[in-house]
Amino acid sequence: MKNIMFIAPPAAGKGTQAELVVEKYHIPHISTGDILREISKEDSELGNYVFETLASGKLVKDEITYQLIEERLKKKDCQNGFIIDGFPRNINQAIEYDKILNKLGYKIGYVISIKMEEKTLEKRITGRRICEDCHSIFNINDPSSAPQVESVCDNCGGKLYQRNDDNLESFQTRYQMYLEKTAPIVQHYQQQNVLYEVNGEDTVENVFKQIDKIIQEN
Ligand code: AMP
């Protein structure tokens, strides 16, 4: 199985699609956002810095992400493929990622860019809910991914919560960060001939069909 990277604006459904890939292909899902959210709970200087940066919608310092990505990719479960979500977020991280892959003997795999309009993203961001226990992702503004019972996880019955950076103010900063810093890395991967695009303006199921087709056919 080739590795998979998602590049997409905030709330385009990277996490949800990654969960579906994990379910079908049983490869680990590595999300820098998830790892950083765990670090942000720690009562330390690093924990406090990460907590405040995440809440502001800005990016944490590159060096912090390099270390955590390399440590995670060294684990045995990554040897048969993995999904990387949320990294790289800028061109420096993309260049460093090439080096880390090289060092560990891994290939880049599929780079999947999920395209979406800003208006749709705004609607999604305020509706996103996450399970406290199993981390499943729902959206109360999207009938194809709304929970059956309000605030309750369909998968495990856990309580759903809203991320503290899922508000319109933080979204504006995160979206600007995406346009300025993350979108330009698409070209980096186009040049390596590993870029695939999917239309995110569809149901969760149909977006997954587009992704699965790329995996099956390439
Ligand atoms: P995400 O869950 O991918 O939306 O990420 C949530 C937040 O974590 C972002 O708004 C950033 O503050 C931080 N973050 C995640 N990945 C990175 C990264 N590769 N570089 C810097 N900051 C990141």
Tab-separated table of C-alpha atoms and ligand atoms in Angstrom:
chain	number	residue	atom	x	y	z
A	1	MET	CA	0.000	0.000	0.000
A	2	LYS	CA	1.348	3.434	-0.962
A	3	ASN	CA	1.399	6.203	1.637
A	4	ILE	CA	-1.315	8.859	1.432
A	5	MET	CA	-1.104	12.573	2.152
A	6	PHE	CA	-4.097	14.893	2.295
A	7	ILE	CA	-3.816	18.579	1.467
A	8	ALA	CA	-7.003	20.514	2.140
A	9	PRO	CA	-8.328	23.689	3.746
A	10	PRO	CA	-9.676	23.520	7.327
A	11	ALA	CA	-12.920	21.497	7.663
A	12	ALA	CA	-12.728	20.048	4.133
A	13	GLY	CA	-13.098	16.560	5.597
A	14	LYS	CA	-9.490	15.295	5.768
A	15	GLY	CA	-10.037	13.614	9.125
A	16	THR	CA	-13.313	11.999	8.080
A	17	GLN	CA	-11.868	10.679	4.817
A	18	ALA	CA	-8.768	9.436	6.642
A	19	GLU	CA	-11.020	7.426	8.997
A	20	LEU	CA	-12.682	5.776	5.969
A	21	VAL	CA	-9.308	4.910	4.443
A	22	VAL	CA	-8.215	3.414	7.791
A	23	GLU	CA	-11.405	1.326	7.958
A	24	LYS	CA	-10.880	-0.100	4.470
A	25	TYR	CA	-7.085	-0.376	4.250
A	26	HIS	CA	-6.023	-0.722	7.918
A	27	ILE	CA	-3.104	1.699	7.803
A	28	PRO	CA	-2.352	4.187	10.593
A	29	HIS	CA	-3.698	7.741	10.443
A	30	ILE	CA	-1.150	10.312	11.531
A	31	SER	CA	-2.666	13.725	12.157
A	32	THR	CA	-0.343	16.478	13.388
A	33	GLY	CA	-3.444	18.362	14.598
A	34	ASP	CA	-4.456	15.364	16.786
A	35	ILE	CA	-0.914	14.949	18.140
A	36	LEU	CA	-0.679	18.678	18.893
A	37	ARG	CA	-4.098	18.684	20.594
A	38	GLU	CA	-2.793	15.965	22.944
A	39	ILE	CA	0.371	17.999	23.644
A	40	SER	CA	-1.775	21.100	24.304
A	41	LYS	CA	-3.313	19.316	27.335
A	42	GLU	CA	0.095	18.970	29.027
A	43	ASP	CA	0.881	21.299	31.882
A	44	SER	CA	4.283	22.439	30.600
A	45	GLU	CA	5.828	25.316	28.689
A	46	LEU	CA	5.411	23.404	25.429
A	47	GLY	CA	1.818	22.435	26.308
A	48	ASN	CA	0.898	26.053	27.007
A	49	TYR	CA	2.577	27.326	23.830
A	50	VAL	CA	0.774	24.720	21.690
A	51	PHE	CA	-2.578	25.390	23.423
A	52	GLU	CA	-2.378	29.113	22.696
A	53	THR	CA	-1.166	28.684	19.119
A	54	LEU	CA	-3.939	26.219	18.258
A	55	ALA	CA	-6.610	28.487	19.748
A	56	SER	CA	-5.311	31.429	17.668
A	57	GLY	CA	-5.474	29.428	14.424
A	58	LYS	CA	-1.793	30.064	13.626
A	59	LEU	CA	0.781	27.358	12.885
A	60	VAL	CA	3.097	25.996	15.571
A	61	LYS	CA	6.859	26.329	14.969
A	62	ASP	CA	8.151	24.055	12.212
A	63	GLU	CA	10.867	22.439	14.397
A	64	ILE	CA	8.263	21.072	16.817
A	65	THR	CA	6.425	19.301	13.998
A	66	TYR	CA	9.590	17.753	12.481
A	67	GLN	CA	10.478	15.968	15.664
A	68	LEU	CA	7.023	14.580	16.285
A	69	ILE	CA	6.561	13.447	12.685
A	70	GLU	CA	9.899	11.654	12.533
A	71	GLU	CA	9.290	9.912	15.869
A	72	ARG	CA	5.846	8.773	14.731
A	73	LEU	CA	6.964	7.546	11.302
A	74	LYS	CA	9.750	5.476	12.860
A	75	LYS	CA	7.157	3.246	14.544
A	76	LYS	CA	6.709	-0.211	13.075
A	77	ASP	CA	3.046	0.210	12.141
A	78	CYS	CA	4.050	2.715	9.410
A	79	GLN	CA	6.024	0.177	7.410
A	80	ASN	CA	3.057	-0.964	5.300
A	81	GLY	CA	1.735	2.491	4.495
A	82	PHE	CA	0.252	5.386	6.465
A	83	ILE	CA	-1.960	8.429	6.001
A	84	ILE	CA	-0.454	11.762	6.859
A	85	ASP	CA	-2.952	14.538	7.537
A	86	GLY	CA	-2.084	18.125	8.452
A	87	PHE	CA	1.600	17.914	7.521
A	88	PRO	CA	3.342	19.466	5.616
A	89	ARG	CA	1.634	22.847	6.059
A	90	ASN	CA	4.193	25.066	4.280
A	91	ILE	CA	6.998	24.750	1.762
A	92	ASN	CA	9.749	24.427	4.409
A	93	GLN	CA	7.881	21.527	5.993
A	94	ALA	CA	7.440	19.926	2.537
A	95	ILE	CA	11.184	20.103	1.896
A	96	GLU	CA	11.944	18.712	5.377
A	97	TYR	CA	9.345	15.964	4.859
A	98	ASP	CA	11.142	14.844	1.674
A	99	LYS	CA	14.320	14.514	3.776
A	100	ILE	CA	12.589	12.594	6.589
A	101	LEU	CA	11.045	10.166	4.074
A	102	ASN	CA	14.388	9.690	2.407
A	103	LYS	CA	16.093	9.024	5.738
A	104	LEU	CA	13.482	6.422	6.722
A	105	GLY	CA	13.378	4.823	3.254
A	106	TYR	CA	9.747	5.750	2.527
A	107	LYS	CA	8.136	7.116	-0.651
A	108	ILE	CA	5.752	10.048	-0.757
A	109	GLY	CA	2.854	7.980	-2.209
A	110	TYR	CA	-0.403	9.690	-3.204
A	111	VAL	CA	-0.816	13.382	-2.447
A	112	ILE	CA	-4.561	14.031	-2.488
A	113	SER	CA	-5.775	17.605	-2.634
A	114	ILE	CA	-9.401	18.105	-1.530
A	115	LYS	CA	-10.890	21.187	-3.217
A	116	MET	CA	-13.657	23.210	-1.568
A	117	GLU	CA	-15.266	26.651	-1.642
A	118	GLU	CA	-14.762	29.006	1.312
A	119	LYS	CA	-18.526	29.342	1.916
A	120	THR	CA	-18.951	25.582	2.302
A	121	LEU	CA	-15.997	25.434	4.678
A	122	GLU	CA	-17.463	28.164	6.893
A	123	LYS	CA	-20.700	26.210	7.174
A	124	ARG	CA	-18.821	23.010	7.966
A	125	ILE	CA	-16.527	24.523	10.580
A	126	THR	CA	-19.323	25.648	12.873
A	127	GLY	CA	-21.114	22.283	12.561
A	128	ARG	CA	-18.175	19.971	13.261
A	129	ARG	CA	-18.516	17.767	16.361
A	130	ILE	CA	-16.023	15.158	17.589
A	131	CYS	CA	-16.495	12.188	19.915
A	132	GLU	CA	-14.638	12.571	23.227
A	133	ASP	CA	-14.040	8.811	23.399
A	134	CYS	CA	-13.441	7.359	19.909
A	135	HIS	CA	-12.679	10.667	18.070
A	136	SER	CA	-15.211	9.969	15.281
A	137	ILE	CA	-16.102	13.158	13.398
A	138	PHE	CA	-19.668	14.351	12.649
A	139	ASN	CA	-21.209	17.479	11.188
A	140	ILE	CA	-24.572	18.799	12.297
A	141	ASN	CA	-24.748	21.057	9.188
A	142	ASP	CA	-24.267	18.193	6.732
A	143	PRO	CA	-27.013	15.545	6.491
A	144	SER	CA	-24.508	12.980	5.149
A	145	SER	CA	-22.463	13.119	8.363
A	146	ALA	CA	-24.823	14.373	11.093
A	147	PRO	CA	-25.089	12.236	14.266
A	148	GLN	CA	-28.405	10.373	14.649
A	149	VAL	CA	-28.906	11.730	18.169
A	150	GLU	CA	-27.718	15.256	18.971
A	151	SER	CA	-24.424	15.327	20.925
A	152	VAL	CA	-24.113	11.516	20.970
A	153	CYS	CA	-21.595	9.479	18.950
A	154	ASP	CA	-23.254	7.002	16.521
A	155	ASN	CA	-20.294	4.650	16.833
A	156	CYS	CA	-19.683	4.344	20.576
A	157	GLY	CA	-22.335	6.420	22.378
A	158	GLY	CA	-19.678	8.886	23.620
A	159	LYS	CA	-20.334	12.584	24.125
A	160	LEU	CA	-19.646	14.911	21.177
A	161	TYR	CA	-17.659	18.137	21.651
A	162	GLN	CA	-16.738	21.136	19.519
A	163	ARG	CA	-13.033	22.003	18.981
A	164	ASN	CA	-12.166	25.361	20.543
A	165	ASP	CA	-10.671	26.532	17.227
A	166	ASP	CA	-13.859	25.666	15.290
A	167	ASN	CA	-15.323	29.148	15.303
A	168	LEU	CA	-15.559	31.701	12.491
A	169	GLU	CA	-12.818	33.974	13.846
A	170	SER	CA	-10.234	31.217	14.144
A	171	PHE	CA	-11.429	29.792	10.801
A	172	GLN	CA	-10.553	33.060	9.031
A	173	THR	CA	-6.959	32.882	10.342
A	174	ARG	CA	-6.652	29.164	9.545
A	175	TYR	CA	-8.066	29.672	6.043
A	176	GLN	CA	-5.674	32.572	5.351
A	177	MET	CA	-2.781	30.394	6.623
A	178	TYR	CA	-3.940	27.695	4.218
A	179	LEU	CA	-4.088	30.043	1.207
A	180	GLU	CA	-0.760	31.700	1.960
A	181	LYS	CA	1.322	28.797	3.209
A	182	THR	CA	-0.245	25.422	2.447
A	183	ALA	CA	-1.841	25.864	-0.994
A	184	PRO	CA	1.554	26.678	-2.628
A	185	ILE	CA	2.931	23.224	-1.738
A	186	VAL	CA	0.545	21.707	-4.294
A	187	GLN	CA	3.005	22.814	-6.971
A	188	HIS	CA	5.848	21.049	-5.130
A	189	TYR	CA	3.955	17.762	-5.497
A	190	GLN	CA	2.750	18.479	-9.036
A	191	GLN	CA	6.412	18.634	-10.038
A	192	GLN	CA	6.983	15.230	-8.415
A	193	ASN	CA	4.002	13.815	-10.382
A	194	VAL	CA	2.264	12.509	-7.286
A	195	LEU	CA	-0.665	14.939	-7.052
A	196	TYR	CA	-4.344	13.915	-7.376
A	197	GLU	CA	-7.338	16.219	-6.952
A	198	VAL	CA	-10.787	15.387	-5.601
A	199	ASN	CA	-13.908	17.524	-5.395
A	200	GLY	CA	-14.848	17.882	-1.729
A	201	GLU	CA	-18.238	19.495	-2.466
A	202	ASP	CA	-20.120	16.197	-2.253
A	203	THR	CA	-21.358	13.714	0.329
A	204	VAL	CA	-18.793	11.984	2.569
A	205	GLU	CA	-19.494	8.725	0.730
A	206	ASN	CA	-18.969	10.198	-2.752
A	207	VAL	CA	-15.756	11.974	-1.789
A	208	PHE	CA	-14.463	8.658	-0.445
A	209	LYS	CA	-15.400	6.980	-3.752
A	210	GLN	CA	-13.185	9.469	-5.607
A	211	ILE	CA	-10.302	8.796	-3.190
A	212	ASP	CA	-10.723	5.043	-3.362
A	213	LYS	CA	-10.711	5.181	-7.170
A	214	ILE	CA	-7.314	6.917	-7.068
A	215	ILE	CA	-5.982	4.209	-4.727
A	216	GLN	CA	-7.399	1.383	-6.860
A	217	GLU	CA	-6.235	2.755	-10.204
A	218	ASN	CA	-2.739	4.042	-9.432
B	1	AMP	P1	-5.808	20.431	12.070
B	1	AMP	O1	-6.379	19.451	13.051
B	1	AMP	O2	-5.014	19.778	10.979
B	1	AMP	O3	-6.846	21.405	11.568
B	1	AMP	O4	-4.740	21.313	12.883
B	1	AMP	C1	-5.138	22.095	13.996
B	1	AMP	C2	-4.067	23.113	14.349
B	1	AMP	O5	-2.853	22.438	14.712
B	1	AMP	C3	-3.652	24.063	13.222
B	1	AMP	O6	-4.511	25.192	13.101
B	1	AMP	C4	-2.236	24.464	13.667
B	1	AMP	O7	-2.295	25.413	14.729
B	1	AMP	C5	-1.705	23.169	14.270
B	1	AMP	N1	-0.995	22.330	13.275
B	1	AMP	C6	-1.391	21.135	12.773
B	1	AMP	N2	-0.494	20.649	11.900
B	1	AMP	C7	0.513	21.567	11.844
B	1	AMP	C8	1.722	21.657	11.108
B	1	AMP	N3	2.080	20.711	10.223
B	1	AMP	N4	2.505	22.755	11.302
B	1	AMP	C9	2.164	23.717	12.183
B	1	AMP	N5	1.029	23.713	12.894
B	1	AMP	C10	0.191	22.643	12.728
